[in-house]
Every structure is written in C-alpha cells, then in structure tokens.
Amino acid sequence: MEGLKKDVIRHVVSSLGSDYASKSAYNYYNALALAVRDRLIDNWIKTQRSYYDEKAKRVYYLSLEYLPGKSLMNNLHCLGIYETARKAMSDLGFSLEDLAEQEWDAGLGNGGLGRLASCFLDSMATLGIPGYGYGIRYDYGIFHQVIEDGKQVEQADNWMRVGNPWAYERGQHLFPVRFFGEVKNWTDEYGRLRHTWTAGDTVLAMPCDMLVPGWDNHHVINMRLWSARSDVEFDLDFFNTGNYLGAVEEKIFDEKISKVLYPSDQIEEGRELRLKQQYFFVTATIQDILRRFRKKHQDMTELPQSVAIQLNDTHPAIAIAELMRILLDEDLLDWEVAWDICVSTFAYTNHTILPEALETWPVSLLERMLPRHMQIIYEINARFLREVERVARSEDCGQLCHRDLDHLKQRVSLIQERPIKSVRMAHLAIIGSHSVNGVAALHTELLKARVFDDFQRLYPQKINNKTNGVTPRRWLWSANQPLSRLIASHIGTGFVRNLDELTQLEPLAADPAFREAWRAAKLENKQRLQAYIKRKLMRELHTEHLFDVHIKRIHEYKRQVLNLLHVVTAYNRLRHGQAADFTPRTVFFGGKAAPSYFMAKRIIHAINAVAATVNADSRVNDKLQVVYLPNYCVSQAERVIPATELSEQISTAGMEASGTGNMKFALNGALTIGTWDGATIEMAQAIGPELLFIFGMREDELVSLRQHGYNPMLYYHGDEELREALDMLRSDAFSPGQHGLFAPLVDNLLHGGDRFFVLADYRQYLGAQQDVGRLYLDQEEWTRRSILNAARMGFFSSDRAISQYAREIWDVAPMAGLQNGKGA
Ligand code: 73E
C-alpha cells in the first residue's frame, strides 16, 4: 500500500505538475489512474512479446464502436489491488468511490453492439486469448443527454478534454490513409493485367492504445483506437504556395474523420464521412496486422494460419476489399489465391435483421472515394454470380428456369439497382467470410430462414450461432459488491472467472437466512440508487416500491410505448379506485434516442409528460412513480442494474437480435418480464420459463397475424382500458395546453399499421404485470426466484461466448499457462 501511495503522490507532482498538498480529487484520480497504468504496462509488454515468441495465432476484433465505460474500478479489481487502493486513498484523504466519479465514461459506441465488443475484449484478456480490439478514438463519443421540458437535448461529449490517463498515444507510428485518386492499369512480365491506385488525398492514422487486463492473470491485451492526423505538416508544398491558413484549414478538415461517433443505432446514416471513417479505420488496421505478420512470415498464404479477423457487423466490411487490394496490387498474387486467403481470414457477425439497419453504399460514392475497391467489388460479384449459376445448374435446382435464376442472382448480388445503385455490405461480408454468425438462437434461425435464406442454401455450413454474453467481472463483481460478497462467502470467488459455478447457489434458494441476506444486498443497492437519484435529480425514491426498470436505446421495436401504456393504465386504475390490490412500484425509464429519430424523441417526451402528471398526483403517487434517468450510459447501468427487481425485455418477437441488458439484470437477481425474443428465450430455457414473466405473441404468430391482416383498430375498439389510455395520450391529458403533442405516437399505432404490434400484446402484458405485482407481495417466493435466476446464468458469460468463437470460428487457443486462469 505504501508503494501505491508513493506512486500516486509522485504522479500528482511529476506527471500532473501539481502540488500534492492541494487535495484536488481530479488530480488524485488521474494520479491513481497513472499508477495503475504503470502496473499494467509491464504485463502488457510481456503479453505482446509472448505472442511473438510462441508464434501465436492472433484474433483481431474490428469494431466501429466500443463502450468501455470507466476503467479505474475494473482495473483495480483485475489487478487484485482494490482493497489496497481503497486504503491508500483513504490515507490520502479520499474515498475511492468519489475518485472513481471523476472519470468520464469512454462512450465510443451507441449501445449493445459496442458494449458487447468491450465485454469480448475483457473475456479475451481473461481467457488468455491473443486478441486485439481495433476501432476509432472519437474525440466526441455518444452525446450527453439532458432532459429539458421533458425533451431530449443533445450535448457534445467532450470526454477527451480532461485527457485520458489510460491511453498511450503513439504519435511516432503513423499510417497513411488514402482516398479518391485514380486507378492505373499495367501489364506485368507475364502479360497479366495489373492495377495501381495512385494519388488522392492522404491523412494519417495515429494509434492510441488502451490496456485491457484479464482477471488476476497477468495477461493484458490491447485495444488500439485510431485518431486522424493531417499530413499537411509534412507537405512542403504549402510553404511554397504561401497559403498558410489554407493549409491549416485543410489540416482541420482531415482530422474531422475521427471527430465524432455517429449517434444512430440501427438506422443507416449513409453519409460520406461515415464511409470515410470506416475505410480510415479499416486500412490502418489491416496495415498494422500485415506489418506484424510480415515480421515473421514472407508467404502471404500463411495468413489464415496466423490471423483471424472478426468483423463486428458490416461497418468494417470494406476490409475484405482492402485486403484483396493489397494482395493483388502490392503482393501481386493471383485472384484465386488472394480470395482464398481473404475468405479463410475473415468472419462476420450480424447483429440485426431490421431492414433499415442493413448497410448499403452508393456505387457512385465508392467509385469516387475508393475507385480501386469498387473495381474489386465488381470483380468479386462477377465471379460470385458465375458460381451461383454453376451451383444452381448443377444441383436439383437444375429445374430452375431462367427467370428463377435471374431472380436469385438479383437477390444475392452485391449490387442493388434500386432506389439507387448501391453495394450491399452484408452480401460482401457473407461472401468474403468463412463464418457468418448471429447473436442468439432465434436470431440465427431467422437469418437462415428469412434474411439470408438464399445464402443459407448456397453455403449451408457458413451461418452459425454464437449467443452473446456479458462479462461477470464488470457486471457482477465490480458493479455489485454487496451481492458478490454474499455469493463469495458461500461459494468462493471462482464464479468471477467461471460463471457456471453460480449453480452452487441453487440449494441456498431454499434457505430462509440466505434469502434474507440476498434481500439485504438488494436493499443496499436500492438505497445506493436512492441516494444517487436524490443527489442528481433531487427526487426521493421509495425503496419499499418494486423497482421496475426499462433501460436501453429508445426504439419503436423495443416498445417503451407498451410499457408506457401499462403505466397510464395503472394510473387510471388507481385514480378510479379500481386498484385496491396494486403493488406499489417505481417505473424507471432510461435511454438515448438517435438525434434524427423523430418518433423515438417523441416517445421520450411522452414518458416525461406522463411521469410529470403521475408524480404530481397525490391520489396515486405513494403507489406509482415514474422516473426518467437522463443520460443512460455504462456507468449508470452499473448503478441501476444491481438495484433492479423487474427487468423489462418487451421487444416485438423476432426483432431484438439478442439483447445483453437482459443478461445483466438476471445475473444481478432481477426477474424478467419479457417476450419470446432474442436471448431472453435462451435465458428462459436455462432458468426455467416459469421463473420469468413471459407474455405476448411469438415470432411465427406475428408472421401469420401479418399475413392475415393485422388491424390495430380492432384492439382499440375491443379494449376499454386501452382505448382510455390511447385517448388520453392523444388528448392533452399529459400535455396541458399542447393538444396533439403525442398524437403522432397514437396515430402511428392506430393508423400507421402498428408495425411493432404494441396493441396486439397490450392485454397480455397487463396480465403479466398483474402476476408480477402479486408475486412481489410474497417476498420469500420472489427472493427464491431471484436467487435461481442468478444461479442459472452461467451460460451467459462472455467467457463462454468467446470460448466458442475461439474454437469454432477462429481456431485459436489460449496462451500456454493461461488456460486454467493464472499466468506465470
Ligand atoms: O439485440 C442487440 C444485440 O444484443 C442489437 O440490437 C445490437 O447488438 C447487440 C449485440 O449483439 C445492434 N446494434 C446495432 N445493430 N444491432 C447497430 C447497428 C448500426 C449502428 C450501431 C449499432
């Protein structure tokens, strides 16, 4: 402890240039972070060196998004120095909790996809897998959300302003990135046509490395994020032209590439800068991967034995064309050889079947920005369509008439002709990879049967499932110390690295004393949240209420509106004195809406309007409260999830690819009210469906309802309570003086076809909520179920997910000496 104290003081003085006697929490947080980084860097160097020494096959995880959140507590726990640090900082006059508050969330992602990437890095580090995360170091992460007059207002997330003590910026290792320009054709000595992409604009990619430690194993992997740097400083031309300010402007323009994260989750932006971001990060990453590979290899055909590249959705899919370009134009390999290398190296994860999220890029834009890549994509397509024809003719599709074959080719082509001629990035990713995986069982089945059914017929082995998982280090041990300590006192700490060990809790569910202790841990977390809400929102929570929580991105398919209709109905019943048996509850909502997503923003407004009315109504507010948690982010999730008793997972069946919040809640002892969707299905199967509150129509039922003609008006006319709730929303009951404010929401349900079947599931949802309320009155049974929920969550560890990727997709093994946990 003395050593740590000394190091902290030394950093306050020599790294931060401050007086250690002036007790600034900000300085002491940064100094502690630097002292922790010192303790990681030796192991990071040893880890990286061991990959070379052992000629390990490496895994590269390419993701445009990461959501690491805060690093301090997690890193202290991983290093096993949490208690030491707590004492040391207390000696220096600080509470570790307060210092941790000083850290800004690294919010370099929108939601589940980015958080999954961060959980996966944590698991690779803990399992000892030679992995690297690659992404973009956005200057501005996901916007900071404030609620003003009930509405979302976006503020810039200037997370870098105060510096980042965790990152190493490596300004000396810059990689060039080219755009635009032209392609020259030439003939090599064997008479083969060759291509060279020349000129164009150049910017530079600077690596920023963040260290990702494993749990108590000395294995530290790297997350390398690229930051754009202009090359104009190196351009002597501008001295000669005398256009100094012009050159500076150009520099600012170039550096715009890594300025900001696109804040839309599953809605395509289709903006030129977004494509630039994708290519910028992809080419820098591929250059870095090949640089490392070439240190030990000359023969490029050995690449797939040494390197596996996982594409996190299609956002980095241009990597396939980029690797082809390098192999063809720089290494001068033949097409077939280069293509084999590519397909054997790449694998692609699909995260959504929502059509509006499937990426396409206009051919005209690609031709201009990446002319050589567009040529290559055309060539990939031509060869692929010839192959399709060959397969179709050779098999029993022999009977395929020409029309069918033409249709098939149109459907699977990389090029879509309408509404504008574009490249389908998902098709590029599928064709250029040896593995395509979905993220939960149902999602993968839907990929095979619907979205990618033609590809499933063409390549029956390619599409596979890897159900998502979450890291127990952050989402149980670090976020929920009261519960973790209780668990550890009964079954030891092995569950932190082997989550299956939680099954040892099962017999304890029958033990009244253990149940009481379990409830006490939950109450402690509820009180902690209560104190936080008081501090931040000046609101007093009732900890005896059922804490009912719906936190995630705001999206119509996630159906926050369904929850809101339940709240309004409960409000009406209470007002009308029809709810004598109502179980008091506080309903929490939280989540960001894409700034351009009108309906999602209006939903936030409606939630806040209902909250204001309900909370101000003294007839009901001792029994029902609604809280909107502004600026939902990773660190907020870490506070809220441990305090939650009811987890809302109520997406339209078939639409949530997996969900990962659902897992974090159950792991922390919340019961789930949910639809038969995403990974909630597998959770119900693992836990026992009777221990969750499952309701609503299933995916196949919705398909047939849609086919037979779904008429939301029938539900409206047939259900008095539903009608009352919708009429109130449409009138100004919640928006005094602003008649029609929420009419777009209601009209969308009644006259817009209710694409997400809110009305169809309303009555069943109410029934399930009634069951929840009733069960909550029986605290012993509730607690028993809560314990069993957590006990059966072993499968949903990201360690299990990563082990499956490693074995079934990447063919990589943990580093020797690290398989069973601790390293040397
Ligand atoms: O169901 C979640 C899933 O758990 C899914 O909606 C989400 O990915 C999670 C992790 O697998 C997701 N995010 C995006 N697509 N699916 C996405 C798309 C475009 C931009 C940003 C995010």
PDB file of C-alpha atoms and ligand atoms in Angstrom, residues 65 112-113 116 264-266 315 351-352 439 468 557 656-660, ligand 1:
ATOM      1  CA  GLU A  65     -17.848   1.016 -31.622  1.00  0.00           C
ATOM      2  CA  GLY A 112     -25.377  -3.195 -27.164  1.00  0.00           C
ATOM      3  CA  LEU A 113     -23.074  -3.695 -30.141  1.00  0.00           C
ATOM      4  CA  LEU A 116     -20.530  -6.425 -26.499  1.00  0.00           C
ATOM      5  CA  SER A 264     -27.692   6.339 -34.653  1.00  0.00           C
ATOM      6  CA  ASP A 265     -28.272   2.801 -33.580  1.00  0.00           C
ATOM      7  CA  GLN A 266     -29.678   0.636 -36.341  1.00  0.00           C
ATOM      8  CA  HIS A 315     -19.321  -1.496 -40.510  1.00  0.00           C
ATOM      9  CA  HIS A 351     -26.403  -8.059 -35.139  1.00  0.00           C
ATOM     10  CA  THR A 352     -29.724  -7.117 -36.617  1.00  0.00           C
ATOM     11  CA  VAL A 439     -26.007 -13.437 -31.798  1.00  0.00           C
ATOM     12  CA  ASN A 468     -23.992 -13.176 -26.762  1.00  0.00           C
ATOM     13  CA  TYR A 557     -39.268  -2.114 -31.741  1.00  0.00           C
ATOM     14  CA  GLU A 656     -34.238  -7.892 -30.836  1.00  0.00           C
ATOM     15  CA  ALA A 657     -31.333  -9.887 -32.192  1.00  0.00           C
ATOM     16  CA  SER A 658     -30.118 -10.804 -28.732  1.00  0.00           C
ATOM     17  CA  GLY A 659     -30.126  -8.132 -26.056  1.00  0.00           C
ATOM     18  CA  THR A 660     -27.448  -8.170 -23.387  1.00  0.00           C
TER      19      THR A 660
HETATM   20  O1  73E B   1     -30.011  -7.049 -29.896  1.00  0.00           O
HETATM   21  C1  73E B   1     -28.883  -6.199 -29.883  1.00  0.00           C
HETATM   22  C2  73E B   1     -27.652  -7.033 -29.589  1.00  0.00           C
HETATM   23  O2  73E B   1     -27.718  -7.569 -28.301  1.00  0.00           O
HETATM   24  C3  73E B   1     -28.719  -5.498 -31.225  1.00  0.00           C
HETATM   25  O3  73E B   1     -29.846  -4.688 -31.438  1.00  0.00           O
HETATM   26  C4  73E B   1     -27.453  -4.671 -31.226  1.00  0.00           C
HETATM   27  O4  73E B   1     -26.343  -5.552 -30.985  1.00  0.00           O
HETATM   28  C5  73E B   1     -26.391  -6.184 -29.720  1.00  0.00           C
HETATM   29  C6  73E B   1     -25.134  -7.025 -29.569  1.00  0.00           C
HETATM   30  O5  73E B   1     -25.171  -8.137 -30.396  1.00  0.00           O
HETATM   31  C7  73E B   1     -27.233  -3.950 -32.517  1.00  0.00           C
HETATM   32  N1  73E B   1     -26.692  -2.736 -32.657  1.00  0.00           N
HETATM   33  C8  73E B   1     -26.656  -2.459 -33.969  1.00  0.00           C
HETATM   34  N2  73E B   1     -27.160  -3.480 -34.615  1.00  0.00           N
HETATM   35  N3  73E B   1     -27.534  -4.413 -33.709  1.00  0.00           N
HETATM   36  C9  73E B   1     -26.137  -1.252 -34.599  1.00  0.00           C
HETATM   37  C10 73E B   1     -26.334  -1.018 -35.954  1.00  0.00           C
HETATM   38  C11 73E B   1     -25.831   0.126 -36.530  1.00  0.00           C
HETATM   39  C12 73E B   1     -25.144   1.061 -35.794  1.00  0.00           C
HETATM   40  C13 73E B   1     -24.951   0.825 -34.438  1.00  0.00           C
HETATM   41  C14 73E B   1     -25.444  -0.321 -33.848  1.00  0.00           C
END
